[in-house]
PDB file of C-alpha atoms in Angstrom:
ATOM      1  CA  ASN H   1       4.637  10.011   0.082  1.00 72.00           C
ATOM      2  CA  ALA H   2       1.092  10.355  -1.192  1.00 80.00           C
ATOM      3  CA  GLY H   3       2.239   9.820  -4.779  1.00 93.00           C
ATOM      4  CA  VAL H   4      -0.329  11.149  -7.256  1.00 96.00           C
ATOM      5  CA  THR H   5      -3.627  12.388  -5.873  1.00 96.00           C
ATOM      6  CA  GLN H   6      -6.738  13.535  -7.754  1.00 97.00           C
ATOM      7  CA  THR H   7      -9.592  15.729  -6.635  1.00 96.00           C
ATOM      8  CA  PRO H   8     -12.543  15.048  -6.732  1.00 96.00           C
ATOM      9  CA  LYS H   9     -13.062  11.271  -6.935  1.00 95.00           C
ATOM     10  CA  PHE H  10     -16.558  11.533  -8.364  1.00 96.00           C
ATOM     11  CA  ARG H  11     -18.557  14.320  -9.978  1.00 96.00           C
ATOM     12  CA  VAL H  12     -21.860  14.694 -11.815  1.00 97.00           C
ATOM     13  CA  LEU H  13     -22.301  17.682 -14.102  1.00 96.00           C
ATOM     14  CA  LYS H  14     -25.112  18.967 -16.202  1.00 97.00           C
ATOM     15  CA  THR H  15     -24.454  19.697 -19.868  1.00 97.00           C
ATOM     16  CA  GLY H  16     -22.870  23.090 -20.267  1.00 97.00           C
ATOM     17  CA  GLN H  17     -21.459  23.332 -16.747  1.00 97.00           C
ATOM     18  CA  SER H  18     -17.770  23.812 -16.119  1.00 96.00           C
ATOM     19  CA  MET H  19     -15.373  22.196 -13.693  1.00 95.00           C
ATOM     20  CA  THR H  20     -11.703  21.739 -12.890  1.00 97.00           C
ATOM     21  CA  LEU H  21     -10.001  18.504 -11.958  1.00 97.00           C
ATOM     22  CA  LEU H  22      -6.933  18.860  -9.791  1.00 97.00           C
ATOM     23  CA  CYS H  23      -3.902  16.562  -9.899  1.00 97.00           C
ATOM     24  CA  ALA H  24      -1.056  16.808  -7.430  1.00 97.00           C
ATOM     25  CA  GLN H  25       2.161  14.820  -7.183  1.00 97.00           C
ATOM     26  CA  ASP H  26       4.802  14.898  -4.453  1.00 95.00           C
ATOM     27  CA  MET H  27       7.561  13.002  -6.295  1.00 94.00           C
ATOM     28  CA  ASN H  28       9.135  16.066  -7.907  1.00 94.00           C
ATOM     29  CA  HIS H  29       8.349  14.657 -11.367  1.00 94.00           C
ATOM     30  CA  GLU H  30       8.829  16.908 -14.431  1.00 94.00           C
ATOM     31  CA  TYR H  31       6.212  15.284 -16.623  1.00 94.00           C
ATOM     32  CA  MET H  32       2.491  15.094 -16.001  1.00 96.00           C
ATOM     33  CA  TYR H  33      -0.383  13.757 -18.072  1.00 96.00           C
ATOM     34  CA  TRP H  34      -4.136  13.656 -18.274  1.00 97.00           C
ATOM     35  CA  TYR H  35      -5.870  10.618 -19.758  1.00 97.00           C
ATOM     36  CA  ARG H  36      -9.465   9.550 -20.190  1.00 97.00           C
ATOM     37  CA  GLN H  37     -10.500   5.920 -20.007  1.00 95.00           C
ATOM     38  CA  ASP H  38     -13.598   4.692 -21.818  1.00 93.00           C
ATOM     39  CA  PRO H  39     -14.826   1.101 -22.047  1.00 84.00           C
ATOM     40  CA  GLY H  40     -13.005  -0.898 -24.719  1.00 78.00           C
ATOM     41  CA  MET H  41     -10.659   1.941 -25.607  1.00 79.00           C
ATOM     42  CA  GLY H  42      -7.852   1.863 -23.076  1.00 86.00           C
ATOM     43  CA  LEU H  43      -6.411   5.175 -22.032  1.00 93.00           C
ATOM     44  CA  ARG H  44      -6.261   8.122 -24.398  1.00 94.00           C
ATOM     45  CA  LEU H  45      -3.987  11.072 -23.743  1.00 94.00           C
ATOM     46  CA  ILE H  46      -5.811  14.446 -23.455  1.00 96.00           C
ATOM     47  CA  HIS H  47      -2.966  16.851 -22.616  1.00 96.00           C
ATOM     48  CA  TYR H  48       0.446  16.606 -21.058  1.00 94.00           C
ATOM     49  CA  SER H  49       3.190  18.802 -19.615  1.00 95.00           C
ATOM     50  CA  VAL H  50       6.946  18.443 -19.765  1.00 92.00           C
ATOM     51  CA  GLY H  51       7.587  20.981 -17.036  1.00 92.00           C
ATOM     52  CA  GLU H  52       6.224  23.876 -15.002  1.00 94.00           C
ATOM     53  CA  GLY H  53       4.546  26.423 -17.256  1.00 94.00           C
ATOM     54  CA  THR H  54       4.365  24.109 -20.298  1.00 94.00           C
ATOM     55  CA  THR H  55       1.451  22.188 -21.792  1.00 95.00           C
ATOM     56  CA  ALA H  56       0.908  20.251 -24.981  1.00 93.00           C
ATOM     57  CA  LYS H  57      -1.988  18.516 -26.741  1.00 93.00           C
ATOM     58  CA  GLY H  58      -2.421  14.760 -26.766  1.00 92.00           C
ATOM     59  CA  GLU H  59      -4.697  12.540 -28.839  1.00 90.00           C
ATOM     60  CA  VAL H  60      -8.049  13.942 -27.735  1.00 94.00           C
ATOM     61  CA  PRO H  61      -7.632  17.549 -26.541  1.00 96.00           C
ATOM     62  CA  ASP H  62     -10.839  19.079 -27.808  1.00 96.00           C
ATOM     63  CA  GLY H  63     -13.136  20.437 -25.126  1.00 96.00           C
ATOM     64  CA  TYR H  64     -10.409  20.450 -22.490  1.00 97.00           C
ATOM     65  CA  ASN H  65      -7.866  22.932 -21.234  1.00 97.00           C
ATOM     66  CA  VAL H  66      -4.966  22.474 -18.827  1.00 97.00           C
ATOM     67  CA  SER H  67      -2.586  24.516 -16.751  1.00 97.00           C
ATOM     68  CA  ARG H  68       0.693  23.737 -14.963  1.00 97.00           C
ATOM     69  CA  LEU H  69       1.391  26.823 -12.889  1.00 94.00           C
ATOM     70  CA  LYS H  70       3.317  24.823 -10.237  1.00 95.00           C
ATOM     71  CA  LYS H  71       5.472  21.800 -10.824  1.00 96.00           C
ATOM     72  CA  GLN H  72       3.477  19.604  -8.498  1.00 97.00           C
ATOM     73  CA  ASN H  73       0.029  20.452  -9.861  1.00 97.00           C
ATOM     74  CA  PHE H  74      -1.658  19.826 -13.187  1.00 98.00           C
ATOM     75  CA  LEU H  75      -5.206  21.094 -13.679  1.00 98.00           C
ATOM     76  CA  LEU H  76      -7.685  19.836 -16.235  1.00 98.00           C
ATOM     77  CA  GLY H  77     -10.601  22.118 -17.101  1.00 97.00           C
ATOM     78  CA  LEU H  78     -13.869  21.454 -18.872  1.00 96.00           C
ATOM     79  CA  GLU H  79     -15.375  24.818 -19.914  1.00 91.00           C
ATOM     80  CA  SER H  80     -18.704  23.518 -21.163  1.00 96.00           C
ATOM     81  CA  ALA H  81     -19.288  19.870 -20.336  1.00 96.00           C
ATOM     82  CA  ALA H  82     -20.887  17.545 -22.844  1.00 97.00           C
ATOM     83  CA  PRO H  83     -22.270  13.987 -22.393  1.00 96.00           C
ATOM     84  CA  SER H  84     -19.419  12.711 -24.569  1.00 96.00           C
ATOM     85  CA  GLN H  85     -17.023  13.747 -21.789  1.00 97.00           C
ATOM     86  CA  THR H  86     -18.533  11.218 -19.385  1.00 97.00           C
ATOM     87  CA  SER H  87     -15.469   9.100 -18.577  1.00 97.00           C
ATOM     88  CA  VAL H  88     -12.944   8.156 -15.963  1.00 96.00           C
ATOM     89  CA  TYR H  89     -10.055  10.612 -15.912  1.00 97.00           C
ATOM     90  CA  PHE H  90      -6.603   9.645 -14.824  1.00 97.00           C
ATOM     91  CA  CYS H  91      -3.669  11.877 -14.034  1.00 97.00           C
ATOM     92  CA  ALA H  92      -0.121  10.524 -14.195  1.00 95.00           C
ATOM     93  CA  SER H  93       3.393  11.742 -13.646  1.00 95.00           C
ATOM     94  CA  SER H  94       6.860  10.544 -14.638  1.00 92.00           C
ATOM     95  CA  THR H  95      10.521  11.447 -14.273  1.00 89.00           C
ATOM     96  CA  GLY H  96      11.218  11.742 -17.988  1.00 81.00           C
ATOM     97  CA  GLY H  97      14.080   9.230 -17.731  1.00 79.00           C
ATOM     98  CA  GLN H  98      14.876   6.469 -20.170  1.00 76.00           C
ATOM     99  CA  VAL H  99      12.136   4.125 -18.967  1.00 80.00           C
ATOM    100  CA  ASN H 100       9.736   6.914 -18.035  1.00 80.00           C
ATOM    101  CA  GLU H 101       7.221   4.653 -16.345  1.00 87.00           C
ATOM    102  CA  GLN H 102       4.199   6.588 -15.267  1.00 92.00           C
ATOM    103  CA  TYR H 103       2.668   6.801 -11.801  1.00 94.00           C
ATOM    104  CA  PHE H 104      -1.053   7.151 -11.829  1.00 94.00           C
ATOM    105  CA  GLY H 105      -3.604   8.769  -9.572  1.00 95.00           C
ATOM    106  CA  PRO H 106      -6.734   6.892  -8.414  1.00 94.00           C
ATOM    107  CA  GLY H 107      -8.964   8.414 -11.115  1.00 95.00           C
ATOM    108  CA  THR H 108     -11.957  10.700 -11.241  1.00 96.00           C
ATOM    109  CA  ARG H 109     -15.295   9.343 -12.411  1.00 96.00           C
ATOM    110  CA  LEU H 110     -17.201  12.113 -14.219  1.00 97.00           C
ATOM    111  CA  THR H 111     -20.757  11.833 -15.431  1.00 97.00           C
ATOM    112  CA  VAL H 112     -22.265  14.534 -17.632  1.00 97.00           C
ATOM    113  CA  THR H 113     -26.060  14.397 -17.913  1.00 96.00           C
TER     114      THR H 113
ATOM    115  CA  ALA R   1      -3.937   2.587 -37.675  1.00 58.00           C
ATOM    116  CA  GLN R   2      -3.848   0.898 -34.313  1.00 66.00           C
ATOM    117  CA  LYS R   3      -0.433   1.224 -32.787  1.00 91.00           C
ATOM    118  CA  ILE R   4      -1.077  -1.193 -29.916  1.00 95.00           C
ATOM    119  CA  THR R   5      -3.351  -4.217 -30.438  1.00 95.00           C
ATOM    120  CA  GLN R   6      -4.529  -6.517 -27.666  1.00 95.00           C
ATOM    121  CA  THR R   7      -6.704  -9.130 -29.295  1.00 94.00           C
ATOM    122  CA  GLN R   8      -7.922 -10.915 -26.176  1.00 93.00           C
ATOM    123  CA  PRO R   9     -10.764  -8.956 -24.516  1.00 90.00           C
ATOM    124  CA  GLY R  10     -10.900 -11.580 -21.735  1.00 94.00           C
ATOM    125  CA  MET R  11      -8.844 -14.504 -20.525  1.00 94.00           C
ATOM    126  CA  PHE R  12      -9.352 -17.221 -17.932  1.00 96.00           C
ATOM    127  CA  VAL R  13      -6.594 -19.048 -16.120  1.00 97.00           C
ATOM    128  CA  GLN R  14      -6.539 -21.548 -13.347  1.00 97.00           C
ATOM    129  CA  GLU R  15      -4.805 -20.504 -10.154  1.00 97.00           C
ATOM    130  CA  LYS R  16      -1.117 -21.521 -10.085  1.00 97.00           C
ATOM    131  CA  GLU R  17      -0.939 -21.897 -13.891  1.00 97.00           C
ATOM    132  CA  ALA R  18       0.930 -19.600 -16.258  1.00 97.00           C
ATOM    133  CA  VAL R  19      -0.864 -17.303 -18.646  1.00 97.00           C
ATOM    134  CA  THR R  20       0.225 -15.249 -21.666  1.00 98.00           C
ATOM    135  CA  LEU R  21      -1.445 -11.999 -22.589  1.00 98.00           C
ATOM    136  CA  ASP R  22      -0.876 -10.969 -26.194  1.00 98.00           C
ATOM    137  CA  CYS R  23       0.243  -7.581 -27.473  1.00 98.00           C
ATOM    138  CA  THR R  24       1.348  -6.493 -30.908  1.00 97.00           C
ATOM    139  CA  TYR R  25       2.530  -3.036 -31.839  1.00 97.00           C
ATOM    140  CA  ASP R  26       3.224  -0.977 -34.882  1.00 95.00           C
ATOM    141  CA  THR R  27       5.914   1.645 -35.185  1.00 93.00           C
ATOM    142  CA  SER R  28       8.549   2.846 -37.631  1.00 92.00           C
ATOM    143  CA  ASP R  29      10.603   4.475 -34.868  1.00 92.00           C
ATOM    144  CA  PRO R  30      13.628   2.258 -34.228  1.00 92.00           C
ATOM    145  CA  SER R  31      13.811   3.460 -30.623  1.00 92.00           C
ATOM    146  CA  TYR R  32      10.807   2.641 -28.503  1.00 93.00           C
ATOM    147  CA  GLY R  33       9.786   1.279 -25.149  1.00 94.00           C
ATOM    148  CA  LEU R  34       7.030  -1.213 -24.331  1.00 96.00           C
ATOM    149  CA  PHE R  35       5.168  -1.314 -21.018  1.00 96.00           C
ATOM    150  CA  TRP R  36       2.603  -3.404 -19.239  1.00 97.00           C
ATOM    151  CA  TYR R  37       0.291  -1.917 -16.655  1.00 96.00           C
ATOM    152  CA  LYS R  38      -2.186  -3.669 -14.359  1.00 97.00           C
ATOM    153  CA  GLN R  39      -5.549  -2.156 -13.335  1.00 95.00           C
ATOM    154  CA  PRO R  40      -7.250  -4.005 -10.496  1.00 95.00           C
ATOM    155  CA  SER R  41     -10.975  -3.549  -9.847  1.00 92.00           C
ATOM    156  CA  SER R  42     -10.112  -0.741  -7.431  1.00 90.00           C
ATOM    157  CA  GLY R  43      -9.180   1.287 -10.504  1.00 90.00           C
ATOM    158  CA  GLU R  44      -5.593   2.387 -10.029  1.00 90.00           C
ATOM    159  CA  MET R  45      -3.010   1.762 -12.775  1.00 93.00           C
ATOM    160  CA  ILE R  46       0.113  -0.074 -11.667  1.00 94.00           C
ATOM    161  CA  PHE R  47       3.323  -0.272 -13.723  1.00 93.00           C
ATOM    162  CA  LEU R  48       4.526  -3.886 -14.086  1.00 96.00           C
ATOM    163  CA  ILE R  49       7.373  -4.217 -16.552  1.00 96.00           C
ATOM    164  CA  TYR R  50       9.326  -2.404 -19.291  1.00 95.00           C
ATOM    165  CA  GLN R  51      11.167  -3.550 -22.418  1.00 96.00           C
ATOM    166  CA  GLY R  52      13.354  -1.251 -24.504  1.00 94.00           C
ATOM    167  CA  SER R  53      13.638  -1.862 -28.244  1.00 94.00           C
ATOM    168  CA  TYR R  54      17.405  -2.256 -27.997  1.00 94.00           C
ATOM    169  CA  ASP R  55      17.342  -4.524 -24.949  1.00 92.00           C
ATOM    170  CA  GLN R  56      18.911  -7.836 -25.849  1.00 89.00           C
ATOM    171  CA  GLN R  57      17.199  -9.897 -23.191  1.00 94.00           C
ATOM    172  CA  ASN R  58      13.566 -10.229 -22.303  1.00 96.00           C
ATOM    173  CA  ALA R  59      12.570  -8.217 -19.282  1.00 96.00           C
ATOM    174  CA  THR R  60      11.549 -10.022 -16.061  1.00 96.00           C
ATOM    175  CA  GLU R  61      10.119  -8.729 -12.811  1.00 95.00           C
ATOM    176  CA  GLY R  62       9.272 -11.406 -10.296  1.00 97.00           C
ATOM    177  CA  ARG R  63       6.431 -13.513 -11.754  1.00 97.00           C
ATOM    178  CA  TYR R  64       6.122 -11.225 -14.784  1.00 98.00           C
ATOM    179  CA  SER R  65       8.147 -11.636 -17.909  1.00 97.00           C
ATOM    180  CA  LEU R  66       7.868  -9.965 -21.279  1.00 97.00           C
ATOM    181  CA  ASN R  67       8.234 -12.185 -24.311  1.00 97.00           C
ATOM    182  CA  PHE R  68       9.683  -9.668 -26.796  1.00 97.00           C
ATOM    183  CA  GLN R  69       9.787 -10.740 -30.415  1.00 96.00           C
ATOM    184  CA  LYS R  70      11.053  -7.736 -32.281  1.00 95.00           C
ATOM    185  CA  ALA R  71      10.691  -9.046 -35.836  1.00 95.00           C
ATOM    186  CA  ARG R  72       7.090 -10.033 -35.186  1.00 96.00           C
ATOM    187  CA  LYS R  73       6.463  -6.769 -33.266  1.00 96.00           C
ATOM    188  CA  SER R  74       5.003  -8.585 -30.341  1.00 97.00           C
ATOM    189  CA  ALA R  75       5.468  -7.960 -26.611  1.00 98.00           C
ATOM    190  CA  ASN R  76       3.446 -10.575 -24.762  1.00 98.00           C
ATOM    191  CA  LEU R  77       3.199 -10.567 -20.998  1.00 98.00           C
ATOM    192  CA  VAL R  78       3.687 -13.898 -19.253  1.00 98.00           C
ATOM    193  CA  ILE R  79       2.456 -14.276 -15.699  1.00 98.00           C
ATOM    194  CA  SER R  80       3.748 -17.445 -13.993  1.00 96.00           C
ATOM    195  CA  ALA R  81       2.015 -19.188 -11.120  1.00 96.00           C
ATOM    196  CA  SER R  82      -1.169 -17.103 -11.322  1.00 97.00           C
ATOM    197  CA  GLN R  83      -2.698 -15.908  -8.104  1.00 97.00           C
ATOM    198  CA  LEU R  84      -6.260 -14.778  -7.362  1.00 97.00           C
ATOM    199  CA  GLY R  85      -4.928 -11.262  -6.894  1.00 96.00           C
ATOM    200  CA  ASP R  86      -3.783 -11.256 -10.534  1.00 98.00           C
ATOM    201  CA  SER R  87      -7.404 -10.890 -11.644  1.00 98.00           C
ATOM    202  CA  ALA R  88      -7.454  -7.443 -13.291  1.00 97.00           C
ATOM    203  CA  MET R  89      -7.287  -5.532 -16.520  1.00 96.00           C
ATOM    204  CA  TYR R  90      -3.906  -5.529 -18.171  1.00 97.00           C
ATOM    205  CA  PHE R  91      -2.773  -2.857 -20.603  1.00 97.00           C
ATOM    206  CA  CYS R  92       0.088  -2.952 -23.070  1.00 97.00           C
ATOM    207  CA  ALA R  93       1.573   0.429 -23.950  1.00 95.00           C
ATOM    208  CA  MET R  94       4.291   1.903 -26.125  1.00 94.00           C
ATOM    209  CA  ARG R  95       6.423   5.038 -26.166  1.00 92.00           C
ATOM    210  CA  GLU R  96       8.073   6.053 -29.447  1.00 90.00           C
ATOM    211  CA  ILE R  97      11.172   7.723 -28.163  1.00 87.00           C
ATOM    212  CA  ASN R  98      12.293   9.629 -31.277  1.00 85.00           C
ATOM    213  CA  THR R  99       8.933  10.537 -32.762  1.00 81.00           C
ATOM    214  CA  GLY R 100       6.584  10.509 -29.748  1.00 77.00           C
ATOM    215  CA  GLY R 101       8.578  12.193 -27.068  1.00 75.00           C
ATOM    216  CA  PHE R 102       7.202  11.312 -23.652  1.00 77.00           C
ATOM    217  CA  LYS R 103       3.781  10.296 -24.877  1.00 82.00           C
ATOM    218  CA  THR R 104       2.627   6.756 -24.201  1.00 88.00           C
ATOM    219  CA  ILE R 105       0.002   4.961 -26.270  1.00 91.00           C
ATOM    220  CA  PHE R 106      -2.153   2.330 -24.626  1.00 93.00           C
ATOM    221  CA  GLY R 107      -3.944  -0.700 -25.983  1.00 94.00           C
ATOM    222  CA  ALA R 108      -7.587  -1.500 -25.211  1.00 93.00           C
ATOM    223  CA  GLY R 109      -6.652  -3.975 -22.531  1.00 95.00           C
ATOM    224  CA  THR R 110      -7.237  -7.606 -21.627  1.00 96.00           C
ATOM    225  CA  ARG R 111      -9.288  -8.634 -18.639  1.00 96.00           C
ATOM    226  CA  LEU R 112      -7.787 -11.595 -16.798  1.00 98.00           C
ATOM    227  CA  PHE R 113      -9.857 -13.815 -14.570  1.00 97.00           C
ATOM    228  CA  VAL R 114      -7.996 -16.207 -12.243  1.00 97.00           C
ATOM    229  CA  LYS R 115     -10.093 -19.200 -11.132  1.00 96.00           C
ATOM    230  CA  ALA R 116      -9.593 -20.927  -7.777  1.00 94.00           C
TER     231      ALA R 116
END
């Protein structure tokens, strides 16, 4: 099993450009999440999904959109990138059980200039 | 208000000694779960240990144990017999089961350095 994979691993954007980050999981998990990690701030939840076709806002959703058209994929979109979106982005998935520990992808380092 | 507080930005420990990483939390939800994750320099996040708010005993997983003091709202991670490979960032996290659904809130992290 590959677990949770993220594409791409690194990306540099200019202000105003758009891009999509792809997350894929092969564990048949219902729940998927997108986080951003900034120095000194831990992980902050951007959006999440509790099943195929569903999405919900997290703590810091502004400037991002998501889609979950297939159970195994969760896409994060930036329509008009801003320097404040420079961060490391992590995707995670979980079963939704009592413990609900999350399995994380390797991260995507995004720089917006 | 901060829901998860990790007051130690960095910690040093000698190899083979035990170390405690502090975590306090704030919630009014009586049903919650507490997690610790490890992030090595390679960047991936690794789940270490879980404690449910109704669990009577402290959770243990190998060299990791969670010192859960409910009245004090603390969930400290204890790593016994530290190894060089334990050098990493450690994050405490909480899920509020009734009020937060499947969302997990993370603390700012503690960076642990293990000295040879």
